[in-house]
PDB file of C-alpha atoms in Angstrom:
ATOM      1  CA  UNK A1404       0.065  -0.038   0.436  1.00 80.00           C
ATOM      2  CA  UNK A1405       1.582   3.647  -0.595  1.00 84.00           C
ATOM      3  CA  UNK A1406       1.208   6.160   1.386  1.00 89.00           C
ATOM      4  CA  UNK A1407       2.192   9.881   1.270  1.00 94.00           C
ATOM      5  CA  UNK A1408       3.821  11.651   4.137  1.00 95.00           C
ATOM      6  CA  UNK A1409       3.177  15.228   4.287  1.00 97.00           C
ATOM      7  CA  UNK A1410       5.209  17.575   7.431  1.00 97.00           C
ATOM      8  CA  UNK A1411       5.574  20.831   7.946  1.00 98.00           C
ATOM      9  CA  UNK A1412       2.179  22.214   8.585  1.00 97.00           C
ATOM     10  CA  UNK A1413       1.935  24.469  11.111  1.00 97.00           C
ATOM     11  CA  UNK A1414       0.748  27.504  12.867  1.00 98.00           C
ATOM     12  CA  UNK A1415       1.821  30.934  11.343  1.00 98.00           C
ATOM     13  CA  UNK A1416       1.367  34.627  11.282  1.00 98.00           C
ATOM     14  CA  UNK A1417       0.265  36.536   8.570  1.00 98.00           C
ATOM     15  CA  UNK A1418       2.706  37.462   6.439  1.00 98.00           C
ATOM     16  CA  UNK A1419       4.817  34.113   7.980  1.00 98.00           C
ATOM     17  CA  UNK A1420       6.587  31.712   5.569  1.00 98.00           C
ATOM     18  CA  UNK A1421       6.142  27.571   5.939  1.00 98.00           C
ATOM     19  CA  UNK A1422       7.667  24.721   3.702  1.00 98.00           C
ATOM     20  CA  UNK A1423       6.128  21.638   3.452  1.00 98.00           C
ATOM     21  CA  UNK A1424       7.335  18.151   2.265  1.00 98.00           C
ATOM     22  CA  UNK A1425       5.883  14.919   0.973  1.00 97.00           C
ATOM     23  CA  UNK A1426       7.701  12.060   0.767  1.00 95.00           C
ATOM     24  CA  UNK A1427       6.473   8.161  -0.376  1.00 93.00           C
ATOM     25  CA  UNK A1428       8.705   5.757   1.843  1.00 90.00           C
ATOM     26  CA  UNK A1429       8.875   2.537  -0.414  1.00 89.00           C
ATOM     27  CA  UNK A1430       7.500   4.334  -3.517  1.00 90.00           C
ATOM     28  CA  UNK A1431       9.388   6.162  -6.556  1.00 90.00           C
ATOM     29  CA  UNK A1432       8.100   9.864  -6.898  1.00 90.00           C
ATOM     30  CA  UNK A1433      10.571  11.000  -9.555  1.00 88.00           C
ATOM     31  CA  UNK A1434       8.266   9.125 -12.398  1.00 91.00           C
ATOM     32  CA  UNK A1435       5.001  10.820 -11.038  1.00 94.00           C
ATOM     33  CA  UNK A1436       3.378  14.463 -11.122  1.00 95.00           C
ATOM     34  CA  UNK A1437       2.604  15.329  -7.617  1.00 96.00           C
ATOM     35  CA  UNK A1438       0.334  17.926  -6.797  1.00 97.00           C
ATOM     36  CA  UNK A1439      -0.954  19.963  -3.219  1.00 98.00           C
ATOM     37  CA  UNK A1440      -4.655  19.772  -2.808  1.00 98.00           C
ATOM     38  CA  UNK A1441      -6.283  21.598   0.415  1.00 98.00           C
ATOM     39  CA  UNK A1442      -9.188  21.618   2.137  1.00 97.00           C
ATOM     40  CA  UNK A1443     -10.689  24.244   4.239  1.00 96.00           C
ATOM     41  CA  UNK A1444     -13.438  23.575   6.611  1.00 91.00           C
ATOM     42  CA  UNK A1445     -16.477  23.884   4.481  1.00 93.00           C
ATOM     43  CA  UNK A1446     -14.874  24.592   1.616  1.00 94.00           C
ATOM     44  CA  UNK A1447     -14.439  22.423  -1.792  1.00 94.00           C
ATOM     45  CA  UNK A1448     -11.118  20.610  -2.291  1.00 94.00           C
ATOM     46  CA  UNK A1449      -8.673  23.243  -4.035  1.00 95.00           C
ATOM     47  CA  UNK A1450      -5.700  22.104  -6.326  1.00 97.00           C
ATOM     48  CA  UNK A1451      -2.388  24.558  -5.041  1.00 98.00           C
ATOM     49  CA  UNK A1452       0.256  23.312  -7.147  1.00 98.00           C
ATOM     50  CA  UNK A1453       1.476  20.406  -9.772  1.00 97.00           C
ATOM     51  CA  UNK A1454       4.487  19.647 -10.354  1.00 96.00           C
ATOM     52  CA  UNK A1455       5.830  17.239 -13.374  1.00 95.00           C
ATOM     53  CA  UNK A1456       8.104  14.617 -13.030  1.00 92.00           C
ATOM     54  CA  UNK A1457      10.871  15.984 -14.757  1.00 77.00           C
ATOM     55  CA  UNK A1458       9.774  19.733 -13.669  1.00 68.00           C
ATOM     56  CA  UNK A1459       9.001  20.240 -17.128  1.00 76.00           C
ATOM     57  CA  UNK A1460       5.864  21.245 -16.008  1.00 93.00           C
ATOM     58  CA  UNK A1461       4.703  23.445 -12.916  1.00 96.00           C
ATOM     59  CA  UNK A1462       1.252  24.699 -12.178  1.00 97.00           C
ATOM     60  CA  UNK A1463      -0.150  27.496  -9.450  1.00 98.00           C
ATOM     61  CA  UNK A1464      -3.554  28.133  -8.424  1.00 97.00           C
ATOM     62  CA  UNK A1465      -4.391  32.164  -9.103  1.00 97.00           C
ATOM     63  CA  UNK A1466      -5.041  32.713  -5.336  1.00 96.00           C
ATOM     64  CA  UNK A1467      -1.032  31.505  -4.626  1.00 98.00           C
ATOM     65  CA  UNK A1468       0.671  32.473  -7.580  1.00 98.00           C
ATOM     66  CA  UNK A1469       4.442  34.505  -6.706  1.00 97.00           C
ATOM     67  CA  UNK A1470       3.383  33.286  -2.989  1.00 98.00           C
ATOM     68  CA  UNK A1471       3.879  29.305  -3.534  1.00 98.00           C
ATOM     69  CA  UNK A1472       6.442  27.862  -4.993  1.00 98.00           C
ATOM     70  CA  UNK A1473       6.542  24.207  -5.582  1.00 97.00           C
ATOM     71  CA  UNK A1474       9.964  21.920  -6.025  1.00 95.00           C
ATOM     72  CA  UNK A1475      11.256  18.637  -5.703  1.00 94.00           C
ATOM     73  CA  UNK A1476      14.471  16.704  -4.602  1.00 92.00           C
ATOM     74  CA  UNK A1477      15.050  12.809  -6.594  1.00 86.00           C
ATOM     75  CA  UNK A1478      17.579  12.009  -4.794  1.00 90.00           C
ATOM     76  CA  UNK A1479      15.488  12.625  -1.889  1.00 93.00           C
ATOM     77  CA  UNK A1480      12.477  11.399  -3.184  1.00 93.00           C
ATOM     78  CA  UNK A1481      10.220  14.241  -1.631  1.00 95.00           C
ATOM     79  CA  UNK A1482       8.628  17.186  -3.178  1.00 96.00           C
ATOM     80  CA  UNK A1483       8.122  20.424  -0.900  1.00 97.00           C
ATOM     81  CA  UNK A1484       5.915  23.630  -1.614  1.00 98.00           C
ATOM     82  CA  UNK A1485       7.827  26.469   0.394  1.00 98.00           C
ATOM     83  CA  UNK A1486       4.183  29.131   0.825  1.00 98.00           C
ATOM     84  CA  UNK A1487       5.250  32.741   1.650  1.00 98.00           C
ATOM     85  CA  UNK A1488       3.274  35.698   2.598  1.00 98.00           C
ATOM     86  CA  UNK A1489       0.841  33.286   4.215  1.00 98.00           C
ATOM     87  CA  UNK A1490      -2.726  34.848   4.444  1.00 97.00           C
ATOM     88  CA  UNK A1491      -5.718  33.823   6.644  1.00 97.00           C
ATOM     89  CA  UNK A1492      -7.101  32.239   3.857  1.00 96.00           C
ATOM     90  CA  UNK A1493      -4.763  29.601   3.102  1.00 98.00           C
ATOM     91  CA  UNK A1494      -5.466  27.963   6.455  1.00 98.00           C
ATOM     92  CA  UNK A1495      -6.714  24.567   5.471  1.00 98.00           C
ATOM     93  CA  UNK A1496      -5.034  20.693   5.872  1.00 98.00           C
ATOM     94  CA  UNK A1497      -2.644  20.266   2.838  1.00 98.00           C
ATOM     95  CA  UNK A1498      -2.467  17.057   0.978  1.00 97.00           C
ATOM     96  CA  UNK A1499      -0.081  15.554  -1.854  1.00 97.00           C
ATOM     97  CA  UNK A1500      -1.271  13.411  -4.426  1.00 96.00           C
ATOM     98  CA  UNK A1501      -0.535  11.679  -7.352  1.00 95.00           C
ATOM     99  CA  UNK A1502      -2.730  10.024 -10.304  1.00 94.00           C
ATOM    100  CA  UNK A1503       0.172   8.725 -11.653  1.00 93.00           C
ATOM    101  CA  UNK A1504       0.975  10.252 -14.758  1.00 93.00           C
ATOM    102  CA  UNK A1505       3.995  12.175 -15.694  1.00 93.00           C
ATOM    103  CA  UNK A1506       2.491  15.164 -16.720  1.00 94.00           C
ATOM    104  CA  UNK A1507       0.360  17.420 -14.499  1.00 94.00           C
ATOM    105  CA  UNK A1508      -3.316  18.089 -15.969  1.00 93.00           C
ATOM    106  CA  UNK A1509      -3.170  21.603 -14.992  1.00 92.00           C
ATOM    107  CA  UNK A1510      -3.430  22.897 -11.180  1.00 92.00           C
ATOM    108  CA  UNK A1511      -5.740  19.913 -10.152  1.00 91.00           C
ATOM    109  CA  UNK A1512      -6.977  16.067 -11.543  1.00 91.00           C
ATOM    110  CA  UNK A1513      -9.963  15.027 -10.867  1.00 89.00           C
ATOM    111  CA  UNK A1514      -8.978  11.572  -9.794  1.00 92.00           C
ATOM    112  CA  UNK A1515      -5.768  10.442  -7.409  1.00 93.00           C
ATOM    113  CA  UNK A1516      -4.525   6.960  -7.007  1.00 93.00           C
ATOM    114  CA  UNK A1517      -2.395   8.089  -3.907  1.00 94.00           C
ATOM    115  CA  UNK A1518      -3.026  10.491  -0.948  1.00 92.00           C
ATOM    116  CA  UNK A1519      -1.187  11.211   2.543  1.00 93.00           C
ATOM    117  CA  UNK A1520      -3.203  12.094   5.535  1.00 95.00           C
ATOM    118  CA  UNK A1521      -2.484  15.561   5.284  1.00 97.00           C
ATOM    119  CA  UNK A1522      -0.579  17.928   7.258  1.00 98.00           C
ATOM    120  CA  UNK A1523      -2.723  21.330   8.939  1.00 98.00           C
ATOM    121  CA  UNK A1524      -1.540  24.945   8.253  1.00 98.00           C
ATOM    122  CA  UNK A1525      -3.352  27.548   9.933  1.00 98.00           C
ATOM    123  CA  UNK A1526      -2.126  30.951   9.498  1.00 98.00           C
ATOM    124  CA  UNK A1527      -3.655  33.301  12.422  1.00 97.00           C
ATOM    125  CA  UNK A1528      -2.684  36.427  14.675  1.00 95.00           C
TER     126      UNK A1528
END
C-alpha cells in the first residue's frame, strides 16, 4: 500500500512562511507528477500546485501565484511546497497526491490514486 507522508505544517502569523514536505516511502516519486491539494473547513478541495515528473511543467492556482513555490528533489524522493506571505485564507489541511501520470493535467486532476494524511496549516494572529 502506497502512503504519502506530508509534514511541515503548523501555526504561523499572517505574512509568515512555511515549507511543506511530501515523501512516499517505498514509492519512487521521480516518475510521477505530484499535486498539492488543500481543503479548508466547509470548502471544496482546491488544487494548489502541480509539478511534473522532471519539472518540465509547473502549475499554480491563481490564489497562490507569486507566494508559493513547488519543487522536488529526486535524490531525496521528496516534493516541497514553500509558502510565503501566508494569509488567513491559506488555512487548510494540505495534502500531496498523484494520479500516477508523469505530466500535470493542470493545477489539479479529476482523480488521484495515492494521497497522504495531510498536514494542517493555520494562519492566524
